[in-house]
PDB file of C-alpha atoms in Angstrom:
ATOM      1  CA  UNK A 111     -19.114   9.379 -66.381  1.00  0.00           C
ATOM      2  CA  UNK A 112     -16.153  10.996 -68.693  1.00  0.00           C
ATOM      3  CA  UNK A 113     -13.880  13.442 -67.165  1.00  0.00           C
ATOM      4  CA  UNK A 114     -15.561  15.711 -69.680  1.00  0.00           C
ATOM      5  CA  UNK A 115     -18.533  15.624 -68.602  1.00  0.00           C
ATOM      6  CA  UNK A 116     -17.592  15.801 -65.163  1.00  0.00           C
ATOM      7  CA  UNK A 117     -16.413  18.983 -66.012  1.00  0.00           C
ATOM      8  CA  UNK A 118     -19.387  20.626 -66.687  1.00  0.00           C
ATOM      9  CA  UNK A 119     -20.706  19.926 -63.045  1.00  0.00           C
ATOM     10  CA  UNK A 120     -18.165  22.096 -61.294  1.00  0.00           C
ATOM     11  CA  UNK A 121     -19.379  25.544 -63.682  1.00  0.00           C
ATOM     12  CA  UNK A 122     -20.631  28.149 -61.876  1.00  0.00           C
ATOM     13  CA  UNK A 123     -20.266  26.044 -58.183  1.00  0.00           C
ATOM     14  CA  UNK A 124     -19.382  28.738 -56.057  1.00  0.00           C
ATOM     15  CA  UNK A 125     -22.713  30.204 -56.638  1.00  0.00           C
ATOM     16  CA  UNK A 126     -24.312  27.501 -54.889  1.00  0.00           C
ATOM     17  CA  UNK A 127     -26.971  28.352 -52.208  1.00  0.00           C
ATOM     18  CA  UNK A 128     -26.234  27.223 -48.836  1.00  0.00           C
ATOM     19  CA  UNK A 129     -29.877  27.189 -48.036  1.00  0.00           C
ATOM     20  CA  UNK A 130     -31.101  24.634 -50.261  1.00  0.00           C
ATOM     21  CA  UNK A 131     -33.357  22.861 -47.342  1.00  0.00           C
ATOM     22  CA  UNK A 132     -35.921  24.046 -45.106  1.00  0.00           C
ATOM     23  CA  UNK A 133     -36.564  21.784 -42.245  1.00  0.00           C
ATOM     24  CA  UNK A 134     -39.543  19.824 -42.908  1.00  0.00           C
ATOM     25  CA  UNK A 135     -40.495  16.158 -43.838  1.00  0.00           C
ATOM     26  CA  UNK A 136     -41.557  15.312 -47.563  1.00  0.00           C
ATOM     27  CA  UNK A 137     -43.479  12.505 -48.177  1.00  0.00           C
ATOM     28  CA  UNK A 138     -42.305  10.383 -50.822  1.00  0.00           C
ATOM     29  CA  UNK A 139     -45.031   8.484 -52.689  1.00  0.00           C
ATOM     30  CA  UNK A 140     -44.593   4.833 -54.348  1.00  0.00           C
ATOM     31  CA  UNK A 141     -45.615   4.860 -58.260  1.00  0.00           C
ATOM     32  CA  UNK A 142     -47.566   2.107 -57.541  1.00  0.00           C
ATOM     33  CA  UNK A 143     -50.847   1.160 -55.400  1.00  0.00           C
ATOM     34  CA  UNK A 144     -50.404  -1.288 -52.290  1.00  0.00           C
ATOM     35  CA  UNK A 145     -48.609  -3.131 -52.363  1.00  0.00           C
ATOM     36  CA  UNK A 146     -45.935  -1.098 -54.084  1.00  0.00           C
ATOM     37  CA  UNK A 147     -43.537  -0.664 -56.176  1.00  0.00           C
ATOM     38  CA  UNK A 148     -40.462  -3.353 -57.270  1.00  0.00           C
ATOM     39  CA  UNK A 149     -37.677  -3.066 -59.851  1.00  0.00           C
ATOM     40  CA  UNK A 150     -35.444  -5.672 -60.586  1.00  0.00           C
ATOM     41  CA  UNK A 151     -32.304  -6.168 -62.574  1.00  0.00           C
ATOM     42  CA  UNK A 152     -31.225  -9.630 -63.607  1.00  0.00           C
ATOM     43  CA  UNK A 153     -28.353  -8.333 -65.531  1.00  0.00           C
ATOM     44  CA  UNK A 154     -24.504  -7.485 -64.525  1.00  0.00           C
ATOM     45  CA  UNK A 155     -24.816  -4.160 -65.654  1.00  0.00           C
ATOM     46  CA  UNK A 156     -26.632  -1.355 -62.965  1.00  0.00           C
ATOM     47  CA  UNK A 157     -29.727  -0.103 -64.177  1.00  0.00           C
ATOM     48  CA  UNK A 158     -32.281   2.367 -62.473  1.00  0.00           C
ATOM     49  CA  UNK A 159     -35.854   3.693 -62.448  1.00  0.00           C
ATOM     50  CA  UNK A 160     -37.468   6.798 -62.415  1.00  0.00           C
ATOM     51  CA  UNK A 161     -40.591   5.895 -60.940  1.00  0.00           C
ATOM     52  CA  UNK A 162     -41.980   9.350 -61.578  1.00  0.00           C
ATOM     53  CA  UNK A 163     -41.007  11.022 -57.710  1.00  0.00           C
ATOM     54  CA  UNK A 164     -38.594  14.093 -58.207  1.00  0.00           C
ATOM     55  CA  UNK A 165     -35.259  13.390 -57.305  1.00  0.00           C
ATOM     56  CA  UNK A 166     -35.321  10.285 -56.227  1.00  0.00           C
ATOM     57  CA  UNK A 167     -34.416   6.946 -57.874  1.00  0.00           C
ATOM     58  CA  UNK A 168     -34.115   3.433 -58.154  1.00  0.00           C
ATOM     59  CA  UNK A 169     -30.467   2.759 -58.825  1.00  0.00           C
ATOM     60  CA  UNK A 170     -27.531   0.857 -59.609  1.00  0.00           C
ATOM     61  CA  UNK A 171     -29.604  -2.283 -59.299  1.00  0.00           C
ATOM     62  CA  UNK A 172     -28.381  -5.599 -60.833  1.00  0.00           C
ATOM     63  CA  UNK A 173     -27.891  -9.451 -60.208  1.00  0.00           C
ATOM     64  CA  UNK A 174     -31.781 -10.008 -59.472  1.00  0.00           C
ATOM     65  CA  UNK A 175     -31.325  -7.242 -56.464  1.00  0.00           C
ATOM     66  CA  UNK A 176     -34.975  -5.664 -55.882  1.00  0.00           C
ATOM     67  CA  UNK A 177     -35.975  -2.234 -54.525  1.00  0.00           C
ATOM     68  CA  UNK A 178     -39.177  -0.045 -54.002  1.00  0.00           C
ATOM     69  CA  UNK A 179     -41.624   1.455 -51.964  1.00  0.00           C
ATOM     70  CA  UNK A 180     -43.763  -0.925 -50.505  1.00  0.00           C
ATOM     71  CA  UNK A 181     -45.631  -2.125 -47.725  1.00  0.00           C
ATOM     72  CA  UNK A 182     -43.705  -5.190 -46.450  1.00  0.00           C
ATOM     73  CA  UNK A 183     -41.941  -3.240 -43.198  1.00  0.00           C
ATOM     74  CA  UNK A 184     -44.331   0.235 -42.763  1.00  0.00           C
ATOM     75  CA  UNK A 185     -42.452   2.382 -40.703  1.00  0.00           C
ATOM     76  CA  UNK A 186     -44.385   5.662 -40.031  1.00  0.00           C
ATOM     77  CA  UNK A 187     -47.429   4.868 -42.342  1.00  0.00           C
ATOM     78  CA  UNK A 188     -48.093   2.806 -44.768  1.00  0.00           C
ATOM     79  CA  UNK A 189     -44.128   2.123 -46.525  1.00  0.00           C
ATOM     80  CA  UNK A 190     -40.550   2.462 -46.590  1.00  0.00           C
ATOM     81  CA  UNK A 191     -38.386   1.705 -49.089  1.00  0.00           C
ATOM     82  CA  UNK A 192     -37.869  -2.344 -49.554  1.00  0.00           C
ATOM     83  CA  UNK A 193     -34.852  -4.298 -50.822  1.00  0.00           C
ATOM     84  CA  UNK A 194     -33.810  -7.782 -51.349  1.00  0.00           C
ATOM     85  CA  UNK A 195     -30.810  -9.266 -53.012  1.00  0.00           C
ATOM     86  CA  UNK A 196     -30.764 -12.823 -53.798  1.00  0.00           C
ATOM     87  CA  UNK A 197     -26.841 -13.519 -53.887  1.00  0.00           C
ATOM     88  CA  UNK A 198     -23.881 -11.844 -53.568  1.00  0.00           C
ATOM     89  CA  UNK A 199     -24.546 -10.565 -56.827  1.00  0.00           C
ATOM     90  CA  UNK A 200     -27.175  -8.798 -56.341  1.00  0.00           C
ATOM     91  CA  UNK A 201     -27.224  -4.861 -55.820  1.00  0.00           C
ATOM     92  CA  UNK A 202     -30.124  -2.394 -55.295  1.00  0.00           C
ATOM     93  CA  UNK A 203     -30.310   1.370 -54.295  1.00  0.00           C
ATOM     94  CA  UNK A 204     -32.210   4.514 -53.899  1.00  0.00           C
ATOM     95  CA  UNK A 205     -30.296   7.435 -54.591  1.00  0.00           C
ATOM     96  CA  UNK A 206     -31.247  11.481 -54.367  1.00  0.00           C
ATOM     97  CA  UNK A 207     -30.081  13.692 -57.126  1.00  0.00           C
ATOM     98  CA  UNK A 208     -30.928  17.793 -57.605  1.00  0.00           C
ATOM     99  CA  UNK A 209     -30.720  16.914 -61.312  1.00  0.00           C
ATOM    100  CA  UNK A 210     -30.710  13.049 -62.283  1.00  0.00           C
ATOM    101  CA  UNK A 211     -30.342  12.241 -66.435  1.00  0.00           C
ATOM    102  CA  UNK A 212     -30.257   8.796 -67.355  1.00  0.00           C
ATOM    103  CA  UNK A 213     -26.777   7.810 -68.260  1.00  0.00           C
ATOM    104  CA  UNK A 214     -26.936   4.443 -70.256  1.00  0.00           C
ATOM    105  CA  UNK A 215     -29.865   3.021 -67.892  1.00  0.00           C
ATOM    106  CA  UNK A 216     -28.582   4.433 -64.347  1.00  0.00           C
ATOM    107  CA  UNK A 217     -28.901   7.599 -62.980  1.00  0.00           C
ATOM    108  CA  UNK A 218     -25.981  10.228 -62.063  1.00  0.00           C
ATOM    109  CA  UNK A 219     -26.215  13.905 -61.691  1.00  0.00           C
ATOM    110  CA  UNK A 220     -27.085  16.234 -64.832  1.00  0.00           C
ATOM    111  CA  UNK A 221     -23.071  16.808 -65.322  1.00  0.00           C
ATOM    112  CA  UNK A 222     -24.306  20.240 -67.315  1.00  0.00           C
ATOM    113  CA  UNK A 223     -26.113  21.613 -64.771  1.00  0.00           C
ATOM    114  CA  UNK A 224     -23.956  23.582 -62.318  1.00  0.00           C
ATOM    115  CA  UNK A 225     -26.518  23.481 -59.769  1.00  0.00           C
ATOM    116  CA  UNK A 226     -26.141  19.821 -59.626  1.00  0.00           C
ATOM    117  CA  UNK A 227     -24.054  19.770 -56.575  1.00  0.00           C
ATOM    118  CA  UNK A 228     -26.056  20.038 -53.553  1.00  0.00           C
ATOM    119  CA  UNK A 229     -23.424  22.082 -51.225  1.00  0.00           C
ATOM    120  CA  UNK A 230     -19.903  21.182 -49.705  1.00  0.00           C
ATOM    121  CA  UNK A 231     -19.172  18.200 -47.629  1.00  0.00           C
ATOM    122  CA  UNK A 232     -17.643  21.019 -44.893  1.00  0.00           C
ATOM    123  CA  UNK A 233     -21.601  22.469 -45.254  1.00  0.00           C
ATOM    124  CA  UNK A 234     -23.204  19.172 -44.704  1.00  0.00           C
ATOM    125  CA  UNK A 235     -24.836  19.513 -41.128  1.00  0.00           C
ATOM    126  CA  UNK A 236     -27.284  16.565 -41.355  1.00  0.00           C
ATOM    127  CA  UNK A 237     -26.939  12.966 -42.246  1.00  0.00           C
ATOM    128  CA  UNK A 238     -29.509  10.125 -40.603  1.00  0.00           C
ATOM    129  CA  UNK A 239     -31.852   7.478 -41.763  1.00  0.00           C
ATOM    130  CA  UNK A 240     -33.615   4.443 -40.405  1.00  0.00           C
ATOM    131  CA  UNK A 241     -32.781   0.733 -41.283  1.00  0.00           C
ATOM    132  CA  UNK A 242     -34.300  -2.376 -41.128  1.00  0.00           C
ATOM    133  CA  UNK A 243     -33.015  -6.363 -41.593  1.00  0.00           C
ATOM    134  CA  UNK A 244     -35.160  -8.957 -41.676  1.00  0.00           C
ATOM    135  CA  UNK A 245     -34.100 -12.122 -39.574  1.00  0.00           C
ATOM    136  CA  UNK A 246     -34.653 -14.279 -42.534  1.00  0.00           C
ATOM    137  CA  UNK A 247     -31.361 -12.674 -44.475  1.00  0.00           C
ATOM    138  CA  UNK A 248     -28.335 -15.214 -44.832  1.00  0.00           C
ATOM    139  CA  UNK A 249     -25.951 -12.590 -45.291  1.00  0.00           C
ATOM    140  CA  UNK A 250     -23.234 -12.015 -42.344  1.00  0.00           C
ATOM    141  CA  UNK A 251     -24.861 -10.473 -39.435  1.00  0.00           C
ATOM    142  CA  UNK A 252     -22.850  -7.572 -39.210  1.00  0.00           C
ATOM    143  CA  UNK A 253     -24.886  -6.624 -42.783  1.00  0.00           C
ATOM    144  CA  UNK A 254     -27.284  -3.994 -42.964  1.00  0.00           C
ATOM    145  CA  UNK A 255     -28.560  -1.175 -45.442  1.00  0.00           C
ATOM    146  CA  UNK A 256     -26.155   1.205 -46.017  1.00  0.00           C
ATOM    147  CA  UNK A 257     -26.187   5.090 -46.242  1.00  0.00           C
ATOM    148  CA  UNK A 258     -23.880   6.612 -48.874  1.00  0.00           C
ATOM    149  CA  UNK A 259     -23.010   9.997 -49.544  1.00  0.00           C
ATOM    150  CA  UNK A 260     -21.940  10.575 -53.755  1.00  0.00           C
ATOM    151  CA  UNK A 261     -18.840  12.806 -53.593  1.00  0.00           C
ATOM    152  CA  UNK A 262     -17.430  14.943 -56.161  1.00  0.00           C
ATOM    153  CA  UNK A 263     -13.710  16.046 -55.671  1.00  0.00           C
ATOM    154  CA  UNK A 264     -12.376  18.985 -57.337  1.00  0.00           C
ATOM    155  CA  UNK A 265      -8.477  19.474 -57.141  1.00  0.00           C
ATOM    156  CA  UNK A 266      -6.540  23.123 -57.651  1.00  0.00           C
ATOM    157  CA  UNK A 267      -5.779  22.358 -60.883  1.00  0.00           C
ATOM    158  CA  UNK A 268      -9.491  21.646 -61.670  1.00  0.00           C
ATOM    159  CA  UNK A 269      -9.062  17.928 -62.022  1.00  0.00           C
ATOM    160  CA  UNK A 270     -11.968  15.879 -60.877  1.00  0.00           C
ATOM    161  CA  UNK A 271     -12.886  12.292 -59.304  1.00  0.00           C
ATOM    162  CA  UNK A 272     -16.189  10.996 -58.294  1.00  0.00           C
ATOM    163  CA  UNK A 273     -16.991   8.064 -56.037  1.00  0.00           C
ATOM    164  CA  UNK A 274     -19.070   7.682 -52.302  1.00  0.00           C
ATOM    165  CA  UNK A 275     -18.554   7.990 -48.514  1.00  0.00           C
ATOM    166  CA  UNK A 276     -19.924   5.006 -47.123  1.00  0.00           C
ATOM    167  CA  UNK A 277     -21.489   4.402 -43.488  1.00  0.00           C
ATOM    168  CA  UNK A 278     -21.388   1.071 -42.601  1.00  0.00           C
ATOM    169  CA  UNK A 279     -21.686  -0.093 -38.711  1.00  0.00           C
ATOM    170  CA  UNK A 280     -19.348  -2.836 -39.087  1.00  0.00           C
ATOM    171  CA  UNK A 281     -16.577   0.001 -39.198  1.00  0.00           C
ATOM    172  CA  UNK A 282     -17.729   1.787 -36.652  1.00  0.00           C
ATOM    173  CA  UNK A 283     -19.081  -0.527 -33.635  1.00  0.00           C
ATOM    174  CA  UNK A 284     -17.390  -4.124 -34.918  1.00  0.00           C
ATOM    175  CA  UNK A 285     -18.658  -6.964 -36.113  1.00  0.00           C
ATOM    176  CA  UNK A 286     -20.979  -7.151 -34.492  1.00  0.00           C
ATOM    177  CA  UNK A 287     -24.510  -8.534 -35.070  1.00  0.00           C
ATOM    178  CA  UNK A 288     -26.723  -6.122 -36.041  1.00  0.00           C
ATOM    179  CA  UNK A 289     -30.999  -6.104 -34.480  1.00  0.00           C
ATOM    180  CA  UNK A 290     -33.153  -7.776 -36.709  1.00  0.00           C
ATOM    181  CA  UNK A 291     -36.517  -7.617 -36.971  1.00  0.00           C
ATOM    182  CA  UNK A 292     -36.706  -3.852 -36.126  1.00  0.00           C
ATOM    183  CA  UNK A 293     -35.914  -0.278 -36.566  1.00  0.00           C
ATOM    184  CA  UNK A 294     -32.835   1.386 -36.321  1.00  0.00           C
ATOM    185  CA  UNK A 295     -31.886   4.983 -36.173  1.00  0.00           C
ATOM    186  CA  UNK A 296     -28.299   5.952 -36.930  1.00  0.00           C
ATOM    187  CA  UNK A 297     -27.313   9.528 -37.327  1.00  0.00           C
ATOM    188  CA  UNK A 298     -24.289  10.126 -38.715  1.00  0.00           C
ATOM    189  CA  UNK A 299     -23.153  13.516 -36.871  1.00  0.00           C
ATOM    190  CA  UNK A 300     -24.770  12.470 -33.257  1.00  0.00           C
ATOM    191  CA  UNK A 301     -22.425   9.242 -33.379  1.00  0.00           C
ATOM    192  CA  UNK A 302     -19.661  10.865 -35.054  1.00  0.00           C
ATOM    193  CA  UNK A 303     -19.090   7.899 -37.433  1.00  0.00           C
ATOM    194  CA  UNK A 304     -16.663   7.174 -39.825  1.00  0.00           C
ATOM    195  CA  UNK A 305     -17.597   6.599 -43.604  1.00  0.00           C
ATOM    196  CA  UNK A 306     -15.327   4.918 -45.589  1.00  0.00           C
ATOM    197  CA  UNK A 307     -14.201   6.289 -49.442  1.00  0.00           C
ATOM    198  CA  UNK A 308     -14.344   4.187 -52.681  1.00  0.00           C
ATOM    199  CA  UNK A 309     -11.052   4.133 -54.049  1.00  0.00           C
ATOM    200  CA  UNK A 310     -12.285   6.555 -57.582  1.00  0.00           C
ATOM    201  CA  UNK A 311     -11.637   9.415 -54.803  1.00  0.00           C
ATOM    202  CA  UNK A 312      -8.301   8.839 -54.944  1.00  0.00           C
ATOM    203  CA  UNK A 313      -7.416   9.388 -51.163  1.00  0.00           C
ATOM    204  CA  UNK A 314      -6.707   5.450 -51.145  1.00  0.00           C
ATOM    205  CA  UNK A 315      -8.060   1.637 -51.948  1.00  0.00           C
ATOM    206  CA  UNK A 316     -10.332   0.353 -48.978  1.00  0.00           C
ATOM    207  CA  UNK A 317      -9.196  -3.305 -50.040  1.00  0.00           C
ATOM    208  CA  UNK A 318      -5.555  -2.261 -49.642  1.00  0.00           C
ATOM    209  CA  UNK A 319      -6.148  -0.503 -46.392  1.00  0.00           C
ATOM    210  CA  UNK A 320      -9.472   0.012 -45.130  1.00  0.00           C
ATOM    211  CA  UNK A 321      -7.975   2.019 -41.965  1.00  0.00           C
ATOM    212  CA  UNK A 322      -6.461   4.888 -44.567  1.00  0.00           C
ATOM    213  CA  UNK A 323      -9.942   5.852 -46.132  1.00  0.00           C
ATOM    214  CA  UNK A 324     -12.135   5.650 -43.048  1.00  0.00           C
ATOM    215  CA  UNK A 325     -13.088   8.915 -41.056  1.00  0.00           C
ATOM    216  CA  UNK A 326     -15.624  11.499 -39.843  1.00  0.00           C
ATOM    217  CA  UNK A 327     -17.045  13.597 -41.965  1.00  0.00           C
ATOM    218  CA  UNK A 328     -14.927  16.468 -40.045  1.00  0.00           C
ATOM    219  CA  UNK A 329     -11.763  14.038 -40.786  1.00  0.00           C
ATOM    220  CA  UNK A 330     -12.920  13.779 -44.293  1.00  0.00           C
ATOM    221  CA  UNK A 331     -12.878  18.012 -44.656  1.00  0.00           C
ATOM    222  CA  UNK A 332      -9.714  18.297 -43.310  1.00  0.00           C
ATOM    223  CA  UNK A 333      -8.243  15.354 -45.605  1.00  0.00           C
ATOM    224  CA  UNK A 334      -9.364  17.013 -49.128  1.00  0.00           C
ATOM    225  CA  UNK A 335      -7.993  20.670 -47.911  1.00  0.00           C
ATOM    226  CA  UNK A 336      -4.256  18.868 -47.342  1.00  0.00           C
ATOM    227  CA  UNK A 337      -4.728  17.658 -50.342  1.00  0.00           C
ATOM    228  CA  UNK A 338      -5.988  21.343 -52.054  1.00  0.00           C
ATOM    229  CA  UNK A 339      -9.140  19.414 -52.919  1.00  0.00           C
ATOM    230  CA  UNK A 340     -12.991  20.459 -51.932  1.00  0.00           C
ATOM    231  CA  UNK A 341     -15.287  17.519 -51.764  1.00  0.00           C
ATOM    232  CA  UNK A 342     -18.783  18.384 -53.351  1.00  0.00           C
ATOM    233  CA  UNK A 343     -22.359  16.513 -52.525  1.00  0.00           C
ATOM    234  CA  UNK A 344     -24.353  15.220 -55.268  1.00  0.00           C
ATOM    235  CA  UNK A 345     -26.116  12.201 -54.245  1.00  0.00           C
ATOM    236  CA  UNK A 346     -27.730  10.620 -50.702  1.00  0.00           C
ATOM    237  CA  UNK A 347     -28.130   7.142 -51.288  1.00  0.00           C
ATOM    238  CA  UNK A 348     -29.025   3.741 -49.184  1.00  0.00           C
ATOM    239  CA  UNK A 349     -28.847   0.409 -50.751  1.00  0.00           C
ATOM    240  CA  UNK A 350     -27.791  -3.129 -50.214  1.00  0.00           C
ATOM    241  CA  UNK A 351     -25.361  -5.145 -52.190  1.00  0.00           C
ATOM    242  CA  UNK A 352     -22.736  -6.144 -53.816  1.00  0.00           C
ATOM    243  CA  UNK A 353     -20.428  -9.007 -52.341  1.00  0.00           C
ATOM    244  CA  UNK A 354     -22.582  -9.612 -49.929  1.00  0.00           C
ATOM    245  CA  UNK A 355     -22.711 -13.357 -49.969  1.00  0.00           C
ATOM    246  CA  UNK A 356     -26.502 -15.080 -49.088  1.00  0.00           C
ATOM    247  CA  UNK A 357     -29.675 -13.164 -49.430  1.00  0.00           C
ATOM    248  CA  UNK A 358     -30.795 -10.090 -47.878  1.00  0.00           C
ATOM    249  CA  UNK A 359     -34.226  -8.541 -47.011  1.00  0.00           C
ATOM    250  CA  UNK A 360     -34.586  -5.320 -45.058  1.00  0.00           C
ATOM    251  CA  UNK A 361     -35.513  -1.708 -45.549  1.00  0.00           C
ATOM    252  CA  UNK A 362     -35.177   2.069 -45.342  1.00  0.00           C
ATOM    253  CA  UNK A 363     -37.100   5.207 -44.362  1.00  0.00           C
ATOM    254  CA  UNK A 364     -36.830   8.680 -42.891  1.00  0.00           C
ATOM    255  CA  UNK A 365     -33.702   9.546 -44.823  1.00  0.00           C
ATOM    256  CA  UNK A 366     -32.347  13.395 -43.423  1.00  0.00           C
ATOM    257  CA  UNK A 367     -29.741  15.296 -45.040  1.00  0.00           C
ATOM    258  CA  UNK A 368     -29.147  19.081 -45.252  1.00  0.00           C
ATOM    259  CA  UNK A 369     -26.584  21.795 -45.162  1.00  0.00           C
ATOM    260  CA  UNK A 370     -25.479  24.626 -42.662  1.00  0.00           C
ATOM    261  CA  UNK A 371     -28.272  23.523 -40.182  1.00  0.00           C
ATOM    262  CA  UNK A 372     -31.119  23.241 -42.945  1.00  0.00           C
ATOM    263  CA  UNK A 373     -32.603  19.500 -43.417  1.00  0.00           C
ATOM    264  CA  UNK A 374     -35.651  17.558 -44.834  1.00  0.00           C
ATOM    265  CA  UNK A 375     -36.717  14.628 -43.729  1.00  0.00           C
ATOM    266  CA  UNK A 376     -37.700  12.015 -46.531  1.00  0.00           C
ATOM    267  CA  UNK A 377     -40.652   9.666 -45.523  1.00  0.00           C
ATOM    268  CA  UNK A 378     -41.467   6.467 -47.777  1.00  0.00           C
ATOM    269  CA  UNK A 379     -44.679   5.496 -48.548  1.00  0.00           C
ATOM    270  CA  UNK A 380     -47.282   3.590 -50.103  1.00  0.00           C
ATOM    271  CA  UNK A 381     -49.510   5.778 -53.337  1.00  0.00           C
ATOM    272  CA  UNK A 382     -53.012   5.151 -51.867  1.00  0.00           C
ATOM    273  CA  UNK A 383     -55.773   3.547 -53.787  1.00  0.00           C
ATOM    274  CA  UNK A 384     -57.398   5.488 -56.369  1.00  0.00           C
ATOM    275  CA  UNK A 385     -60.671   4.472 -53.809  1.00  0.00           C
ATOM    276  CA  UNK A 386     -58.996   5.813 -50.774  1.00  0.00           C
ATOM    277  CA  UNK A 387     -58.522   8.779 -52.429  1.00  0.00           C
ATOM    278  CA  UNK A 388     -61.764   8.842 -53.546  1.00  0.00           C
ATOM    279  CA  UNK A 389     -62.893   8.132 -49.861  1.00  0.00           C
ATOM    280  CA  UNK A 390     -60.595  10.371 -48.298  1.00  0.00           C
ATOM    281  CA  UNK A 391     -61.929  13.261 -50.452  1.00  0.00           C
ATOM    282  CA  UNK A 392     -65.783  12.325 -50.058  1.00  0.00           C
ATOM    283  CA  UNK A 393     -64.762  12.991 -46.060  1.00  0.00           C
ATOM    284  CA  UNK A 394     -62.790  16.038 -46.789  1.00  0.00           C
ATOM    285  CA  UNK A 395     -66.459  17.305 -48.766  1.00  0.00           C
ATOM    286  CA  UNK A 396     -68.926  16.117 -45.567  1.00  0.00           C
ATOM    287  CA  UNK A 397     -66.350  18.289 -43.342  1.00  0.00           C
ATOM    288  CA  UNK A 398     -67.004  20.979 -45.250  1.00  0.00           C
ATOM    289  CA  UNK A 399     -70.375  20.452 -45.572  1.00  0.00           C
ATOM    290  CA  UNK A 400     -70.928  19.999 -41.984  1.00  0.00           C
ATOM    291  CA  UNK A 401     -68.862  23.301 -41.283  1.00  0.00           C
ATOM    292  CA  UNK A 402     -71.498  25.105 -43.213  1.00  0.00           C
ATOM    293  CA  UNK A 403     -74.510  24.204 -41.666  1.00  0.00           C
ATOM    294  CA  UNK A 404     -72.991  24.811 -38.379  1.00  0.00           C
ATOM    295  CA  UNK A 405     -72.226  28.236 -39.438  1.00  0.00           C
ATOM    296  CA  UNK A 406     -75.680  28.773 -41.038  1.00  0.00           C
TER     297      UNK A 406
END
């Protein structure tokens, strides 16, 4: 993204709301009929999909990585959100925007839309999701899917950086082998985990120094005001990826984020068949039918 455009984000972002979620849990629907969806990228570049679900995406998905809702590992219904990568090139995600625009075949925030920031990082209140890995995946054990947060910085003199906040449990608890074959809940705030920063924030280069660029999310705050900086929210994203020598197969679901207190819940699943629908409907009609001879 130019700095330019960048720009145009920040206008008008002190009159964000700080209520922008109510606490609830949204159902989000696969494009696709069982068993789901699947995009793939064999190219270097990252490329996403808009698979016709507001704000979410497919994203920055190359190197033969694949990602969608489907019904390999069903986690409260009938889905969750699926991803394999193939090699260590491989990459795939599913990313949150308020705003996304397709930027060159990926997604990033609308950069003119001054809304496009969800709230501050110092707002954020709620941060949790559920992972899977399957035991098939060659990749080192420690390996699972990750949760990222996309971070805009703005400095005092209105200078700007973008890049993520990355929870990983390898920098948290070790490397240690992670469960396989089963759900996992990590949240973020309960644990107080540390997320590490890409180095396009500019607080520091993880491959220099992972150490320098890995706090809490309170840490984090108190990092960008020394530096008269205010870190901004405009993307929740999981994914697999990148480096990540072997092949990997696991999921996601029940992604929660939210600000000062306020959260949804994001459940994965499965479209159902046009004849469950129908099905499911021709029910919903003999209820009512049945309700109105009772009453008669």
């Amino acid at each position: 993204m130019q700095k330019t455009l960048k720009l145009g984000i920040t206008l008008g972002i002190a009159s964000l709301s700080a209520a922008l979620f109510a606490q609830a849990t949204v159902t989000v629907y696969s494009k696709n009929p069982a068993p789901g969806d699947l995009f793939t990228n064999s190219d270097t570049t990252n490329q996403g999909y808009d698979f016709t679900r507001p704000n979410w995406r497919y994203n920055n998905t190359r190197g033969s990585g694949q990602v969608g809702i489907r019904n390999n590992y069903p986690r409260n219904g009938n889905g969750s959100v699926y991803f394999h990568t193939p090699s260590g090139s491989g990459k795939a995600d599913i990313e949150y925007f308020v705003d996304p625009v397709n930027a060159g075949g990926n997604f990033i925030p609308n950069p003119f839309n001054p809304n496009s920031a969800m709230g501050t990082l110092q707002q954020l209140s709620h941060l949790s999701y559920e992972w899977y890995r399957d035991s098939s995946s060659t990749v080192n054990s420690w390996l699972h899917p990750v949760l990222r947060l996309g971070i805009l910085r703005v400095n005092s003199d209105n200078s700007v950086a973008t890049g993520y906040l990355t929870f990983e449990r390898a920098y948290n608890q070790g490397t240690n082998p992670v469960p396989t074959n089963q759900w996992v809940a990590d949240d973020i705030f309960v644990s107080n985990y540390k997320l590490w920063a890409t180095a396009s924030l500019g607080f520091g280069d993880p491959n220099d120094n992972i150490n320098n660029v890995l706090k809490t999310i309170s840490e984090w705050v108190n990092a960008a005001n020394a530096a008269n900086a205010t870190l901004y929210v405009i993307s929740v994203n999981a994914g697999v990826g990148s480096g990540w020598n072997g092949q990997f197969t696991g999921a996601v679901d029940n992604i929660r984020f939210g600000f000062n207190g306020q959260y949804t819940t994001y459940n994965f699943e499965v479209v159902p068949e046009p004849a469950s629908l129908i099905a499911l409907s021709s029910g919903m009609m003999s209820l009512l039918a049945l309700r109105r001879r009772r009453r008669a």
